[in-house]
Coordinates of C-alpha atoms and ligand atoms in Angstrom, one line a residue:
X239 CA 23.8 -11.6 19.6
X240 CA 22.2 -8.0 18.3
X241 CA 19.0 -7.1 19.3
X242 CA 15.8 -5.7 17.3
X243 CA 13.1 -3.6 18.4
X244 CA 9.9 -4.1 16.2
X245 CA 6.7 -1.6 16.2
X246 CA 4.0 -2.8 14.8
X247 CA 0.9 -0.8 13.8
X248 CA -2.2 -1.6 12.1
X249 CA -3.6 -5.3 11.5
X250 CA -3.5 -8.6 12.3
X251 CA -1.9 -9.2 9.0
X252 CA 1.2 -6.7 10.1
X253 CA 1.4 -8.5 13.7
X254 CA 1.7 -12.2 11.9
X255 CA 4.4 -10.2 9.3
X256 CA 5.7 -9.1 12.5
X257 CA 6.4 -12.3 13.8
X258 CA 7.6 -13.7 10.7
X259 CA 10.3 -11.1 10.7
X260 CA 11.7 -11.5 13.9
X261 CA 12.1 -15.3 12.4
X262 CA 14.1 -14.6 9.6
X263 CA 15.6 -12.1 11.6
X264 CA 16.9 -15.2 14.1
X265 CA 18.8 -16.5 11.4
X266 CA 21.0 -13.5 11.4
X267 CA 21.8 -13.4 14.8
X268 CA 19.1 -10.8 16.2
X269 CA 17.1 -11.7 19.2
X270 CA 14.2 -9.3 20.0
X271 CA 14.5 -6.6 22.5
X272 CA 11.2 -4.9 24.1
X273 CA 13.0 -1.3 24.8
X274 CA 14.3 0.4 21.7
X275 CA 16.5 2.1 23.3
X276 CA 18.7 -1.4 23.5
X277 CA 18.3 -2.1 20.3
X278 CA 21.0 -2.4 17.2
X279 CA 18.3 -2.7 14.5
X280 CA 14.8 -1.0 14.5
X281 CA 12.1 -1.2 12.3
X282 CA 9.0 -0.1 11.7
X283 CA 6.3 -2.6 10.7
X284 CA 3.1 0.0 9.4
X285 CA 0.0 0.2 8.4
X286 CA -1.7 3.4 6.4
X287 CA -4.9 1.9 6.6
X288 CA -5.6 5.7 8.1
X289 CA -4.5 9.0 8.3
X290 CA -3.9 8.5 12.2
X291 CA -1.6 5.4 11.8
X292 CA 0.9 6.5 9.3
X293 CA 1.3 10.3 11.6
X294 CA 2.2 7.4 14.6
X295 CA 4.6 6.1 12.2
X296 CA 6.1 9.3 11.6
X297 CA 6.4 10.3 15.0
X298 CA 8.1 7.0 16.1
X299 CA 10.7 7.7 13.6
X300 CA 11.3 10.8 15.2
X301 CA 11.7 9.0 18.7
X302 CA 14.2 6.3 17.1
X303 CA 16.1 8.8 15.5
X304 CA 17.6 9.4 18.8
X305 CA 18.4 5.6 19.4
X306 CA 20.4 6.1 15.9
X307 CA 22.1 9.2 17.1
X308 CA 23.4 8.0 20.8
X309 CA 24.2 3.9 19.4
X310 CA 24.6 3.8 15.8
X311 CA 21.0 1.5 15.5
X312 CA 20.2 0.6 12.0
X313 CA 16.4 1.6 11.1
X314 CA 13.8 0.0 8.9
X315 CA 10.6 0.5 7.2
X316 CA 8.6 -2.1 6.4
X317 CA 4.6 -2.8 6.0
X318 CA 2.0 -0.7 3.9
X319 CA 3.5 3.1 4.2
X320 CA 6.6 1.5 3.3
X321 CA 5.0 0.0 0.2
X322 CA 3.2 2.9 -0.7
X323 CA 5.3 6.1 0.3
X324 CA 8.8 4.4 -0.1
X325 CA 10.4 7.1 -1.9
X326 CA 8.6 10.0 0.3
X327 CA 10.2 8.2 3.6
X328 CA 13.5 8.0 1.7
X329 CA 13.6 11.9 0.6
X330 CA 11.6 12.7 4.3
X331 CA 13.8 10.8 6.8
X332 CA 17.2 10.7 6.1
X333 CA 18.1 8.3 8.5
X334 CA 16.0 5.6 7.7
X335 CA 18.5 2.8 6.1
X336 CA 16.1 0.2 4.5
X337 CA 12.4 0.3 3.4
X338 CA 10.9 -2.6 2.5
X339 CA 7.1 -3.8 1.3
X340 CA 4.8 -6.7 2.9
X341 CA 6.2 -9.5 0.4
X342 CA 9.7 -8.8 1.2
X343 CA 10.0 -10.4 4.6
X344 CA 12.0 -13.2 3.8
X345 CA 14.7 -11.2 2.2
X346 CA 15.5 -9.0 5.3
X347 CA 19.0 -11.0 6.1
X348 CA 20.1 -10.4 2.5
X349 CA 18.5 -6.9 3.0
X350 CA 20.6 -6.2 5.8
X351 CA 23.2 -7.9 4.4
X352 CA 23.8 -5.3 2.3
X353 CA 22.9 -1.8 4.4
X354 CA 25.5 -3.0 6.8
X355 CA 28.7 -4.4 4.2
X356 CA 27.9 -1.7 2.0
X357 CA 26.3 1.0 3.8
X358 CA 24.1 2.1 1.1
X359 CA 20.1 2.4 1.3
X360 CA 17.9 -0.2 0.1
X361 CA 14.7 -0.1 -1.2
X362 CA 12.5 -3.7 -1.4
X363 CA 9.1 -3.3 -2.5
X364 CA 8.6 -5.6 -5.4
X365 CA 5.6 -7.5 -5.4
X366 CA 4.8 -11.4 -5.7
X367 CA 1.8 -11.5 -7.2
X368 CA 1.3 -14.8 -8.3
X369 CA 0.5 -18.7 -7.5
X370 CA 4.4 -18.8 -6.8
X371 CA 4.3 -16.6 -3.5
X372 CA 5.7 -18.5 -0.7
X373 CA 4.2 -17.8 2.3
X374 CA 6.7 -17.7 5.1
X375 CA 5.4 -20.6 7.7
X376 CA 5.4 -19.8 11.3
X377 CA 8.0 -21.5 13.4
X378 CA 6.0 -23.2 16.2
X379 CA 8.6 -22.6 18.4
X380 CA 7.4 -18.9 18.7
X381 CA 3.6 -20.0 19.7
X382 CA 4.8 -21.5 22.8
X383 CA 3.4 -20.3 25.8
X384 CA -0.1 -19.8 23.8
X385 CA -3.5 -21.4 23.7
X386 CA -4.9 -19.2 20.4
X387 CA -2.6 -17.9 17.4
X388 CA -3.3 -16.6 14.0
X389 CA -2.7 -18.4 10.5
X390 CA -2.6 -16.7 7.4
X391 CA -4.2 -18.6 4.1
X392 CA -4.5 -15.6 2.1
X393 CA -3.0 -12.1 1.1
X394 CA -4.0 -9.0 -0.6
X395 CA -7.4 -8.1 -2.2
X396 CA -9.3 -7.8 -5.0
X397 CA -12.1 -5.8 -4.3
X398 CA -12.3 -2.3 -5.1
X399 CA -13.6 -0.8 -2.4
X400 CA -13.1 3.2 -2.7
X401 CA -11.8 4.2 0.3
X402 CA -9.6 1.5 0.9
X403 CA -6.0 1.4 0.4
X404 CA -4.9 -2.1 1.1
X405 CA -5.4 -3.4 -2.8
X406 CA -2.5 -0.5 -3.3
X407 CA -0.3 -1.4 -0.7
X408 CA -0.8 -5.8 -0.2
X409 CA -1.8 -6.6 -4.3
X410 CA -3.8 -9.2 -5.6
X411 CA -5.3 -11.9 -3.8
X412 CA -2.9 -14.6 -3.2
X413 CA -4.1 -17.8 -1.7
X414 CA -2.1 -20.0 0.5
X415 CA -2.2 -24.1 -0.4
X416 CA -4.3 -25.6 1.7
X417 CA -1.8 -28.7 2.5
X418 CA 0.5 -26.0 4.1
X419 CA -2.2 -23.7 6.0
X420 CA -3.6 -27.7 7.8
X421 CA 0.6 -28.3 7.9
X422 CA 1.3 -25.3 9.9
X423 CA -2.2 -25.1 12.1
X424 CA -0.9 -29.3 12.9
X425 CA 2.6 -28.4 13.9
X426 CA 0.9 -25.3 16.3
X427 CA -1.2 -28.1 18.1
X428 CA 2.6 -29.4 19.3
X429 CA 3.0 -26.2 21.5
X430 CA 0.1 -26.6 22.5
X431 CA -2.2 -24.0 20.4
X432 CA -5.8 -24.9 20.7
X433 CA -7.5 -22.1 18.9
X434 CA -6.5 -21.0 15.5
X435 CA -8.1 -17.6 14.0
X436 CA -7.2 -18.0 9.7
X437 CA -6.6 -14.5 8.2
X438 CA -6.2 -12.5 5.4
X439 CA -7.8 -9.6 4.0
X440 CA -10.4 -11.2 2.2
X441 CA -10.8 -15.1 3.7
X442 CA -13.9 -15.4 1.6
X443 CA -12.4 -15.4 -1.2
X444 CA -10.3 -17.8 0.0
X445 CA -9.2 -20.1 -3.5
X446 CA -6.3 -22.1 -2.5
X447 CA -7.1 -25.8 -3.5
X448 CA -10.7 -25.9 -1.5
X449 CA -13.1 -23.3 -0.8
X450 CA -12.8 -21.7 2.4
X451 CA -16.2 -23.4 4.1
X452 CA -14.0 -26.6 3.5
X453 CA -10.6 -25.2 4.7
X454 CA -12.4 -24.0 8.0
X455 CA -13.7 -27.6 8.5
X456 CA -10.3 -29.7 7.4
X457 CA -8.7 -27.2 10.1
X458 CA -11.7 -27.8 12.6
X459 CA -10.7 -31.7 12.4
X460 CA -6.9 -31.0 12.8
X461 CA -6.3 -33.3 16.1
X462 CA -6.1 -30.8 19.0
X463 CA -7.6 -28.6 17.3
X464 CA -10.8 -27.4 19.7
X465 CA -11.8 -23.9 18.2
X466 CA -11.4 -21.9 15.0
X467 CA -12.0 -18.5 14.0
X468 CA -11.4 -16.4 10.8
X469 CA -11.1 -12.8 10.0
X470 CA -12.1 -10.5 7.5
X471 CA -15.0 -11.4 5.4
X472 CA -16.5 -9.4 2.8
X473 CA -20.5 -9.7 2.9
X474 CA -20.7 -10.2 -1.1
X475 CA -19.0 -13.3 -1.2
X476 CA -20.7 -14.8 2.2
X477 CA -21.3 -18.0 0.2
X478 CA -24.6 -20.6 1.6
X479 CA -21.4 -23.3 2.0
X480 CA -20.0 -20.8 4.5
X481 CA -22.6 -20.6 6.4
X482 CA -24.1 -24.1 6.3
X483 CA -20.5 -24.7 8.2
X484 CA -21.3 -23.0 10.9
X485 CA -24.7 -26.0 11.1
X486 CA -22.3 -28.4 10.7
X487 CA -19.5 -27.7 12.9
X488 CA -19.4 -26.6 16.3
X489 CA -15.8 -25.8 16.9
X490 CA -16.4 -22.8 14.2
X491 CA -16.8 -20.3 16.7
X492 CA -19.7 -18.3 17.3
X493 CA -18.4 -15.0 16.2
X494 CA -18.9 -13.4 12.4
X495 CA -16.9 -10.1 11.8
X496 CA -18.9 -8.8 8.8
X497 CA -18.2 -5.5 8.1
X498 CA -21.5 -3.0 6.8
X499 CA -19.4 0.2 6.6
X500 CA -22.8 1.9 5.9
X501 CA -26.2 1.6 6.1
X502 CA -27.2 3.5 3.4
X503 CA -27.3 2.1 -0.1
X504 CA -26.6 5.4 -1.3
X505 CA -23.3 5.4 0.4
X506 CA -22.4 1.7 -0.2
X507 CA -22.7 2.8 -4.5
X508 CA -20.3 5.0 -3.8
X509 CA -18.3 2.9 -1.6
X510 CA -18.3 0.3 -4.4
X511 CA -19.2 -2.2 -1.6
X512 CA -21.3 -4.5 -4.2
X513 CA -24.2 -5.2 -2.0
X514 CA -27.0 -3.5 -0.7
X515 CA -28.7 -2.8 2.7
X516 CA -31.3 -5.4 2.1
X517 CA -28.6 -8.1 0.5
X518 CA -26.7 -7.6 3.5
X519 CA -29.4 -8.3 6.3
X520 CA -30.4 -11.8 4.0
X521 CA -27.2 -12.8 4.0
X522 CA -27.3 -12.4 7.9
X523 CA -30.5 -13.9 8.4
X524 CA -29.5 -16.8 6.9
X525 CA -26.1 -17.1 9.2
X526 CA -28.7 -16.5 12.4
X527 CA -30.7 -19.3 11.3
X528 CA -27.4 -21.6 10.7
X529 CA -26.3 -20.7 14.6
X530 CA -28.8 -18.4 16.8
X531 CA -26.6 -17.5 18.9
X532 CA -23.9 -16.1 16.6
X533 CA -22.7 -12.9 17.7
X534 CA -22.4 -10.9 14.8
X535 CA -19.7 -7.9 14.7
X536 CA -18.8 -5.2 12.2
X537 CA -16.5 -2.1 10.9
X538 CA -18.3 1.2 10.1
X539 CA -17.3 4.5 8.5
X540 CA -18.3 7.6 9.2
X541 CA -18.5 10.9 7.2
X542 CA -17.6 9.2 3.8
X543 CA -17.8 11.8 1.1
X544 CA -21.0 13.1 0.5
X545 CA -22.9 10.7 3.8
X546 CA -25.6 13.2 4.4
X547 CA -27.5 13.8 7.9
X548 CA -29.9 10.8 6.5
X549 CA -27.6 8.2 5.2
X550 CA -25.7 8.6 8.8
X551 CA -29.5 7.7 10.3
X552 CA -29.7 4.5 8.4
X553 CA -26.3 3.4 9.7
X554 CA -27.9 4.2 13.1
X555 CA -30.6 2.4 12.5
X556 CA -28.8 -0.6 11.0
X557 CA -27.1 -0.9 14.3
X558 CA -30.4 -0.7 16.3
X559 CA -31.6 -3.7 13.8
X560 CA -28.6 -5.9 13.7
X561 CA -27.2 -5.1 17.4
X562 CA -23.9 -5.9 16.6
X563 CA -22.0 -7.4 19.1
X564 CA -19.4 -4.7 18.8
X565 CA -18.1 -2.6 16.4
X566 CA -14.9 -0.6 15.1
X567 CA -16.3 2.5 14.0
X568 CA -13.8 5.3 12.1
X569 CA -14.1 8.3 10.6
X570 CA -13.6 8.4 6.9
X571 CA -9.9 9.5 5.8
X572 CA -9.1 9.6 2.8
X573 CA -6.5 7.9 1.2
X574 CA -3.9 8.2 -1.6
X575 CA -4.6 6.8 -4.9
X576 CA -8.4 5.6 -3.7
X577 CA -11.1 6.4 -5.5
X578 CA -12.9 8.1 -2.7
X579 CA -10.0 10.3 -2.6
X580 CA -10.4 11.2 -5.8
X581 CA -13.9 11.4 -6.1
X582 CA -13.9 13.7 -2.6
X583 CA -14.5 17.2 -4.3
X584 CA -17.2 15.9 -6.5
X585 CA -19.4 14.1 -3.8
X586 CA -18.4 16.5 -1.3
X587 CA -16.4 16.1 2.6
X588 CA -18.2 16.2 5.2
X589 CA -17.0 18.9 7.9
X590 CA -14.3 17.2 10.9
X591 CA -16.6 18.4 13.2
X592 CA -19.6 16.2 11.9
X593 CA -18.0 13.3 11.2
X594 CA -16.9 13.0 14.8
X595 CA -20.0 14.1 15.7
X596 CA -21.3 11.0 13.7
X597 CA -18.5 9.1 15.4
X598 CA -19.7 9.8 19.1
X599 CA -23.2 9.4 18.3
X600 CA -23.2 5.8 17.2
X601 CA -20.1 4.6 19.6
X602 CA -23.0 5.2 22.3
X603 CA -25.4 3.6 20.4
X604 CA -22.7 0.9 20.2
X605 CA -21.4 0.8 23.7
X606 CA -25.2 0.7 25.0
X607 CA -26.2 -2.6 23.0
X608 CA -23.2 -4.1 24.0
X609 CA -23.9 -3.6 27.5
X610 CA -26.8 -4.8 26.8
X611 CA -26.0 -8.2 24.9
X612 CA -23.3 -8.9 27.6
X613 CA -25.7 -8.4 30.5
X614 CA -27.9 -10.9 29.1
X615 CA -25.0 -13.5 29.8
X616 CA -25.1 -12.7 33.4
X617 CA -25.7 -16.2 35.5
X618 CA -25.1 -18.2 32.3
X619 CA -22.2 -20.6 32.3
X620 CA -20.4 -20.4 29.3
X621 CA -16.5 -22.0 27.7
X622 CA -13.7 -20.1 28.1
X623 CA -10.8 -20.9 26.8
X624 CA -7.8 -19.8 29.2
X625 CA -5.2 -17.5 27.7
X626 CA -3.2 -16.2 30.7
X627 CA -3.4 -14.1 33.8
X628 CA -5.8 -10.8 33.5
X629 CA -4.8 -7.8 32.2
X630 CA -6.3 -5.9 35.4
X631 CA -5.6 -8.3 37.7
X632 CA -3.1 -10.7 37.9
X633 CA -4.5 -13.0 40.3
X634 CA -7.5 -13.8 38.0
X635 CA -7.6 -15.8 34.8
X636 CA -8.0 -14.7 31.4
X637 CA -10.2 -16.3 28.1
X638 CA -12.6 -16.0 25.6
X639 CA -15.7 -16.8 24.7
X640 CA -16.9 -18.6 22.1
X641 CA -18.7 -15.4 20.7
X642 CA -15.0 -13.5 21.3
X643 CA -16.0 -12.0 24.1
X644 CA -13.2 -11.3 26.6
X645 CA -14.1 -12.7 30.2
X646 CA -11.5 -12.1 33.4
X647 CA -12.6 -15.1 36.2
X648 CA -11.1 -16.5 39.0
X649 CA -10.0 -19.7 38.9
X650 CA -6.6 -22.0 38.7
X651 CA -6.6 -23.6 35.3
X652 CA -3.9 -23.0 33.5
X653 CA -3.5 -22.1 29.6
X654 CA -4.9 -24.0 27.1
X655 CA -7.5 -25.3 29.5
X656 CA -11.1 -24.8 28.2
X657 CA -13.5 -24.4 31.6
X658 CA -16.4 -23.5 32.4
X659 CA -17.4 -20.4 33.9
X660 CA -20.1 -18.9 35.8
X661 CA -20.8 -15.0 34.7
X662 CA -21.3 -12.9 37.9
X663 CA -21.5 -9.5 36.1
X664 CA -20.8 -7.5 33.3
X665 CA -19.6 -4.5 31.3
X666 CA -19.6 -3.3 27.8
X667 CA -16.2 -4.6 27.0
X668 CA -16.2 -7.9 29.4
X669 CA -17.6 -10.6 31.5
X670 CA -16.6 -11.5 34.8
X671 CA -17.2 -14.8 36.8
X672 CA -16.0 -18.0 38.6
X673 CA -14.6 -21.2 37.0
X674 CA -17.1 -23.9 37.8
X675 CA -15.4 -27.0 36.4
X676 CA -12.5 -27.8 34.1
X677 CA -14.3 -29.1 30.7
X678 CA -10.4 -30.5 29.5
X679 CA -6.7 -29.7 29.8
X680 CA -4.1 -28.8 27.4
X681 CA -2.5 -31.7 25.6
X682 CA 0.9 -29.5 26.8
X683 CA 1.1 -27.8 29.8
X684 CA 2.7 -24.2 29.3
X685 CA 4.9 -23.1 32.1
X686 CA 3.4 -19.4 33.3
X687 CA 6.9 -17.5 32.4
X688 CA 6.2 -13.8 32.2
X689 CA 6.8 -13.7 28.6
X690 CA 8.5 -10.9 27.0
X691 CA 6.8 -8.9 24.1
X692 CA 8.1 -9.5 21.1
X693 CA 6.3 -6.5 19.5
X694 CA 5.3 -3.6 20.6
X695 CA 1.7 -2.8 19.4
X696 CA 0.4 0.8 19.8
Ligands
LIG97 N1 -11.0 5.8 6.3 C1 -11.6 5.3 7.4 N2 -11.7 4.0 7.7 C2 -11.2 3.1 6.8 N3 -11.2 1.8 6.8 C3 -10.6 1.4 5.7 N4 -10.2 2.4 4.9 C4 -10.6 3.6 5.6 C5 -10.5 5.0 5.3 N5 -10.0 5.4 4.2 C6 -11.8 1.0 7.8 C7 -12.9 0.1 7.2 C8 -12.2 -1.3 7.3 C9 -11.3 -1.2 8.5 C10 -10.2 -2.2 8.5 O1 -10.8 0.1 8.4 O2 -14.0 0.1 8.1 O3 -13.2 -2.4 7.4
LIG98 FE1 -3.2 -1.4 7.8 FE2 -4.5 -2.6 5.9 FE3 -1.9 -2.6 5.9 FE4 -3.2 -4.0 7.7 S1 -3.2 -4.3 5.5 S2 -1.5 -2.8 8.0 S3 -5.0 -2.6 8.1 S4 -3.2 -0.8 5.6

């Protein structure tokens, strides 16, 4: 048996691609390995989403070159920067031996096939753009051990929005046949999933068979099935029958991650984001009246070219308005081949030293409501559904919410339960409580191994 070492960067979309390559690495006799420095193969699953992300890339690949030095690894390059930069890594990094793109995955035994016969370097970055894309299906086997894993029905995006590189690196939208997203989400209930989040890039958009309102309820009924979530949405294409699911359906969760970006209409023109300020909160409104409770989350860029002193104070003050839940909140960088990037010099940058300014500014704001929003939980009893020990200490319990919010409790139920808990106290990240009761139990009881990562996320 060889061993492989797989970073991952970047998405949810790269950590499911992650995944699905240690499968098909399986069939050629590579079992994963946690430490590089064990490894035979390495590769790199990455993400240039932003600046930051693909100078981590590059760094790692320093770090592995040693690996390749002292045990004759093989190394890979797979995910966006791959897609994007494949003949920069190639004429940059000597020692990498394979690049390959997103749709490749389910060539890498015949792509490693041939680095290690023929010792040559191969490149793999076609794209399948079309109805015919096979999406590889998750072996179950590889969800044991958890209550909550992620299903992909879509991939790639149509929108243009100008700062965004993903329509360069993943394609067109491609959606995945319904019949095989309810296949996969059925054979996950056997291990003993409960939760299922559905992702893609664009799950509004969603076209493969039914819309996605009625894919989130078929999956809702899947038996076993107890809660669902989805990630990303774009706000223009937050359809009524979306939201009128959320009425109908409980086990949609209460969480909505509905990225703004900006809160200036100004900026959003330029951003080609296709809605407006105003369009933006109706479309919420409307969500809030479908489920009150819905906590309601978002992305948000700062220091976009040309974002002046005022258009950042109309994001602040779209954060007052909303209070998001919680928010991911970058600085803008700009990206190869986007139209911000090439627009930049026209609309003007805005200095490092503002943007991060910006960037400061409305993480308080951010951290402040959600302190807030989370001390208003405090003596409520809520769900949780139980995912493992906690992170800080291993002799609590570990879950969610249903509005995604992360709640460490002590208690003896063990994954896959969904209990009740009693919230003694709070922070802006986290609740923390008791278990009061034990609302049902798995289906499958997963023995408490202390499992070993398969990828190594930074
Ligand atoms: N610069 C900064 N942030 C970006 N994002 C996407 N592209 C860029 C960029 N060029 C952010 C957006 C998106 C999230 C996944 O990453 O907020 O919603
Ligand atoms: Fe990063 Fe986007 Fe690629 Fe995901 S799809 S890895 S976020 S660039």
């Amino acid at each position: 048996m060889k061993r492989v070492f797989i970073h991952t960067f970047g998405c949810q979309m790269n950590v499911n691609d992650t995944m699905r390559m240690s499968e098909a690495l399986a069939s050629m006799k590579y079992s994963p390995t946690p430490v590089a420095e064990n490894a035979d193969l390495i590769i790199l699953n990455t993400c240039s989403i932003r600046e930051k992300a693909e100078d981590k890339m590059l760094s790692a690949l320093g770090r592995y070159r040693q690996v390749k030095l002292q045990r004759g690894a093989l190394i890979g390059v797979g995910g966006c920067v791959a897609q994007q930069e494949k003949n920069r890594i190639l004429e940059k990094v000597p020692y990498v031996d394979f690049v390959f793109g997103p749709d490749a995955i389910q060539k890498l035994p015949e792509i490693l096939q041939r680095v290690e016969a023929d010792r040559v370097r191969v490149v793999e970055t076609a794209w399948v753009d079309s109805e015919s894309y096979v999406f590889p299906r998750a072996d179950p086997s590889t969800s044991r051990g958890k209550a909550t894993e992620f299903v992909t029905v879509m991939k790639g995006c149509d929108n243009v929005c100008s700062f965004c590189v993903v329509p360069h690196t993943r394609g067109r939208e491609v959606s995945r046949p319904f019949t095989d997203v309810l296949t996969e989400v059925a054979s996950l209930t056997t291990v003993g999933v409960r939760e299922v989040t559905l992702v893609g890039q664009n799950v509004n958009s969603y076209l493969g068979g039914i819309s996605f309102a009625q894919l989130l309820l078929r999956t809702a009924e899947v038996p076993g099935i107890e809660r669902v979530r989805f990630t990303t949405s774009h706000p223009h294409d937050l359809s009524d029958e979306l939201v009128e699911a959320f009425r109908l359906q409980p086990k949609i969760m209460g969480h909505f991650h509905l990225p703004v970006q900006s809160g200036s209409d100004q900026v959003l023109v330029r951003m080609r984001r296709d809605y407006t300020v105003v369009e933006y909160l109706e479309r919420l409104a409307k969500l809030r009246a479908a489920r009150p409770t819905i906590a309601v989350t978002t992305d948000i860029i700062v220091g976009f070219p040309g974002e002046t002193d005022e258009d950042f104070e109309k994001t602040y003050a779209l954060t007052e308005q909303v209070r998001y839940a919680g928010q991911f909140s970058f600085v803008y960088s700009p990206r190869p081949k986007t139209g911000a990037a090439m627009r930049e010099a026209e609309w003007g940058s805005v200095p490092h030293e503002v943007k991060v300014a910006r960037l400061e500014k409305l993480n308080a704001l951010q951290k402040r409501i959600s302190s807030e929003l989370n001390a208003q939980q405090v003596g409520k009893t809520v769900q949780v559904l139980v995912e493992g020990s906690s992170r800080t200490d291993a002799t609590r319990r570990f879950g969610r919410t249903e509005h995604n919010t992360t709640v460490n409790f002590d208690g003896d139920a063990p994954i896959g339960a969904l209990v009740q808990v009693q919230l003694a106290s709070s922070s802006a990240a986290s609740l923390s409580g008791k278990q009061v009761s034990i609302e049902s139990m798995p289906s499958v009881l997963i023995p408490e191994v202390a499992a070993v990562p398969e990828v190594c996320l930074t």
